[in-house]
Short mmCIF file of C-alpha atoms in Angstrom, two decimals:
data_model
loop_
_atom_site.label_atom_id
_atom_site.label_comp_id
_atom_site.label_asym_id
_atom_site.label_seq_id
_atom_site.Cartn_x
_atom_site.Cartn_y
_atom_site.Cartn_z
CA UNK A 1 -39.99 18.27 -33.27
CA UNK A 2 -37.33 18.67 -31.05
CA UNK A 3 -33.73 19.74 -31.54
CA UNK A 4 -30.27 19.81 -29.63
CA UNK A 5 -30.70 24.41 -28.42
CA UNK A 6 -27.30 23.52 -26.50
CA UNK A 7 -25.07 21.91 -24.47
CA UNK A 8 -23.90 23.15 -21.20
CA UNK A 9 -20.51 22.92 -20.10
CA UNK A 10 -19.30 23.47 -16.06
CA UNK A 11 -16.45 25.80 -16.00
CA UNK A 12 -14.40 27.42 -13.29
CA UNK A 13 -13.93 30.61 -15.03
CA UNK A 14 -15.38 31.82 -18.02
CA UNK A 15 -12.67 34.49 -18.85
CA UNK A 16 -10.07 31.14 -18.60
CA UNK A 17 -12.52 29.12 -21.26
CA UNK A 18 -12.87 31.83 -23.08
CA UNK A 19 -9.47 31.60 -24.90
CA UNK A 20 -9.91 28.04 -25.85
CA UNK A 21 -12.99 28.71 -27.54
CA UNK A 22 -11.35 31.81 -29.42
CA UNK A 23 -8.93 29.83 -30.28
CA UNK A 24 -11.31 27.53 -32.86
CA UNK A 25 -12.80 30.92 -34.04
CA UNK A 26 -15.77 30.42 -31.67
CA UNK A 27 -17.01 33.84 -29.84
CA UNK A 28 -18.86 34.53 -27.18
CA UNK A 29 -21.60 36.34 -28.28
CA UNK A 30 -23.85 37.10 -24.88
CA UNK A 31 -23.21 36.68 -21.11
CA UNK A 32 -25.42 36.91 -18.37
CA UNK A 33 -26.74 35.95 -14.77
CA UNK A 34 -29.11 33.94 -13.64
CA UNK A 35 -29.33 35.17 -10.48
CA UNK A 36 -32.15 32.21 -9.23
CA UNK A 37 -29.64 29.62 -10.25
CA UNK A 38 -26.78 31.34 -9.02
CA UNK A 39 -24.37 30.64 -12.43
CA UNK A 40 -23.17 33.20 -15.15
CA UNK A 41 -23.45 32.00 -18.69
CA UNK A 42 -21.80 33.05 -22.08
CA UNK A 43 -23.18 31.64 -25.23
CA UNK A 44 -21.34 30.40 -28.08
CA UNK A 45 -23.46 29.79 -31.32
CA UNK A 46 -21.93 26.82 -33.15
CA UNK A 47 -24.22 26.58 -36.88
CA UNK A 48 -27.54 26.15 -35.97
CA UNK A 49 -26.90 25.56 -31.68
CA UNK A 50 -24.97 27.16 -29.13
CA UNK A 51 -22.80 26.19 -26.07
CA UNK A 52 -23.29 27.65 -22.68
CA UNK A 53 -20.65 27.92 -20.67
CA UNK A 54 -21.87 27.56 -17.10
CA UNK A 55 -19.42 29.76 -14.35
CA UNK A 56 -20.96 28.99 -10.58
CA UNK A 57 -21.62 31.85 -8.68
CA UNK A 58 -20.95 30.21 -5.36
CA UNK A 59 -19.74 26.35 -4.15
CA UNK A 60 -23.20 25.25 -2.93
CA UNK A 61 -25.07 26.36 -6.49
CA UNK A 62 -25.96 23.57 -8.70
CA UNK A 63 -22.98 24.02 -10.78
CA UNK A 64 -20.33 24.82 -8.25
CA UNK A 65 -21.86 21.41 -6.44
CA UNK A 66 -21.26 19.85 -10.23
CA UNK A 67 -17.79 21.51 -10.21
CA UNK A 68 -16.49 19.91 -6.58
CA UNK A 69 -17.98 16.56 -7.56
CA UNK A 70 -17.38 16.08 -11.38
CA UNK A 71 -14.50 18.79 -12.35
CA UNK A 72 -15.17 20.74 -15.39
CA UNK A 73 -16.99 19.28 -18.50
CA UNK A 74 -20.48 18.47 -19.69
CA UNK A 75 -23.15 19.72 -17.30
CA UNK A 76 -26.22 18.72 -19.62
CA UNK A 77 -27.67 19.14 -23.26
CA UNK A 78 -30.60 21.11 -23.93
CA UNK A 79 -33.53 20.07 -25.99
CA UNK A 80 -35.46 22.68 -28.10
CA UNK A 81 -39.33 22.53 -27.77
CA UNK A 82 -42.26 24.67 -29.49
CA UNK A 83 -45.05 23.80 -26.84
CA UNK A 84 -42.73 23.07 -23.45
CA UNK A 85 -45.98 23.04 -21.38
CA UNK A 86 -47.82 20.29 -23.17
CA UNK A 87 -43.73 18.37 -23.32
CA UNK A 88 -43.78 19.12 -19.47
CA UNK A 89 -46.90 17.70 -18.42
CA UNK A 90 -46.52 14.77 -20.91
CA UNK A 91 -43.34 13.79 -19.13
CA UNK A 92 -45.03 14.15 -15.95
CA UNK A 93 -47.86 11.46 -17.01
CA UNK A 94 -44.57 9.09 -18.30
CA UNK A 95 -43.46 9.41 -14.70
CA UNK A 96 -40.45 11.26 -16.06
CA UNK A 97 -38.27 12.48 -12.47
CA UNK A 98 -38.18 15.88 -12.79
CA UNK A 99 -35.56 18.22 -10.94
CA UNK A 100 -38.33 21.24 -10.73
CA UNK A 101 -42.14 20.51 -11.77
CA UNK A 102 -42.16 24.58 -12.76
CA UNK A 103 -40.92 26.20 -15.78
CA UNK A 104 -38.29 28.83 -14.84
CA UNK A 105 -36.73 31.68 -17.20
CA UNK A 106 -33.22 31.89 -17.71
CA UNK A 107 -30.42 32.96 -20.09
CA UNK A 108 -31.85 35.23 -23.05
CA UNK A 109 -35.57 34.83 -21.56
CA UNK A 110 -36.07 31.45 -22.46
CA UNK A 111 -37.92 28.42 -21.12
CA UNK A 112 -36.74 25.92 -19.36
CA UNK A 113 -37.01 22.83 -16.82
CA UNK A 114 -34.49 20.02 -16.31
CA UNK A 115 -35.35 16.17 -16.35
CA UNK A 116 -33.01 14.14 -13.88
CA UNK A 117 -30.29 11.95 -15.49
CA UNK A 118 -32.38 9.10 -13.97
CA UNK A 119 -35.10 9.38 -16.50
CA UNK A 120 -32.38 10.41 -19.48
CA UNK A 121 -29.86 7.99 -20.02
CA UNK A 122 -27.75 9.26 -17.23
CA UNK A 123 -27.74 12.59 -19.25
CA UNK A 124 -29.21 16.04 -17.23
CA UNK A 125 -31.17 17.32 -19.93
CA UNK A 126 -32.72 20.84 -19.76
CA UNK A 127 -36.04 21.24 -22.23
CA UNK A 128 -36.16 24.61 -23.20
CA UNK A 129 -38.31 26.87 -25.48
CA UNK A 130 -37.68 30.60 -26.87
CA UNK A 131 -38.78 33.61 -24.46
CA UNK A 132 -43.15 34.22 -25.58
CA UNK A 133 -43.07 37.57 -27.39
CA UNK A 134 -44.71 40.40 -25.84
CA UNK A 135 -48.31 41.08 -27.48
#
């Protein structure tokens, strides 16, 4: 069954968000970068989910193209999975529109692949799936 892992939300700066956050007693509790995407992302867990907050690395990545069209705000929400293989290639036989037909790693290791707002509601929504533990 799935459940909401996230949402993302398109920043400018993280260090500027950051204070907002702090300021309803929500940390930051990891950052990193995703170097293939070209963003840096700190996660906030919020009960059971988190939010990512999405800082572009550069005007012509996904996000800073978000940023210069949209402003700041909600880049997506992220669906939790436990097989996101079988999820992937059942969306694929829907006719789902997909942004990549490839799972990719990101933040923290996990799984992930994005189906385009025109197949969500209007909504970018990233299916994701913990990192596979080492045997």
């Amino acid at each position: 069954m799935a459940k909401i892992d996230h949402l993302g939300i398109a920043v400018r700066s993280i260090a500027a968000a950051r204070g907002f956050y702090e300021s309803l007693d929500l940390h930051i509790v990891q950052q990193e970068t995703i170097e293939h995407e070209q963003v840096r992302v700190a996660m906030i867990p919020v009960d059971e989910s988190r939010i990512e907050l999405l800082e572009p690395m550069a005007e012509d990545s996904p996000v800073g193209r978000f940023l210069a069209k949209r402003g700041e705000g909600l880049h997506h929400v992220a669906l939790h999975v436990d097989d996101i293989s079988s999820t992937l290639e059942e969306l694929k036989a829907k006719g789902a529109r997909l942004i990549s037909d490839e799972i990719q790693i990101g933040a923290g290791g996990h799984l992930y692949f994005f189906v385009h707002p025109s197949s969500a509601g209007g909504v970018l929504l990233e299916i994701c799936q913990d990192p596979i533990a080492d045997v």
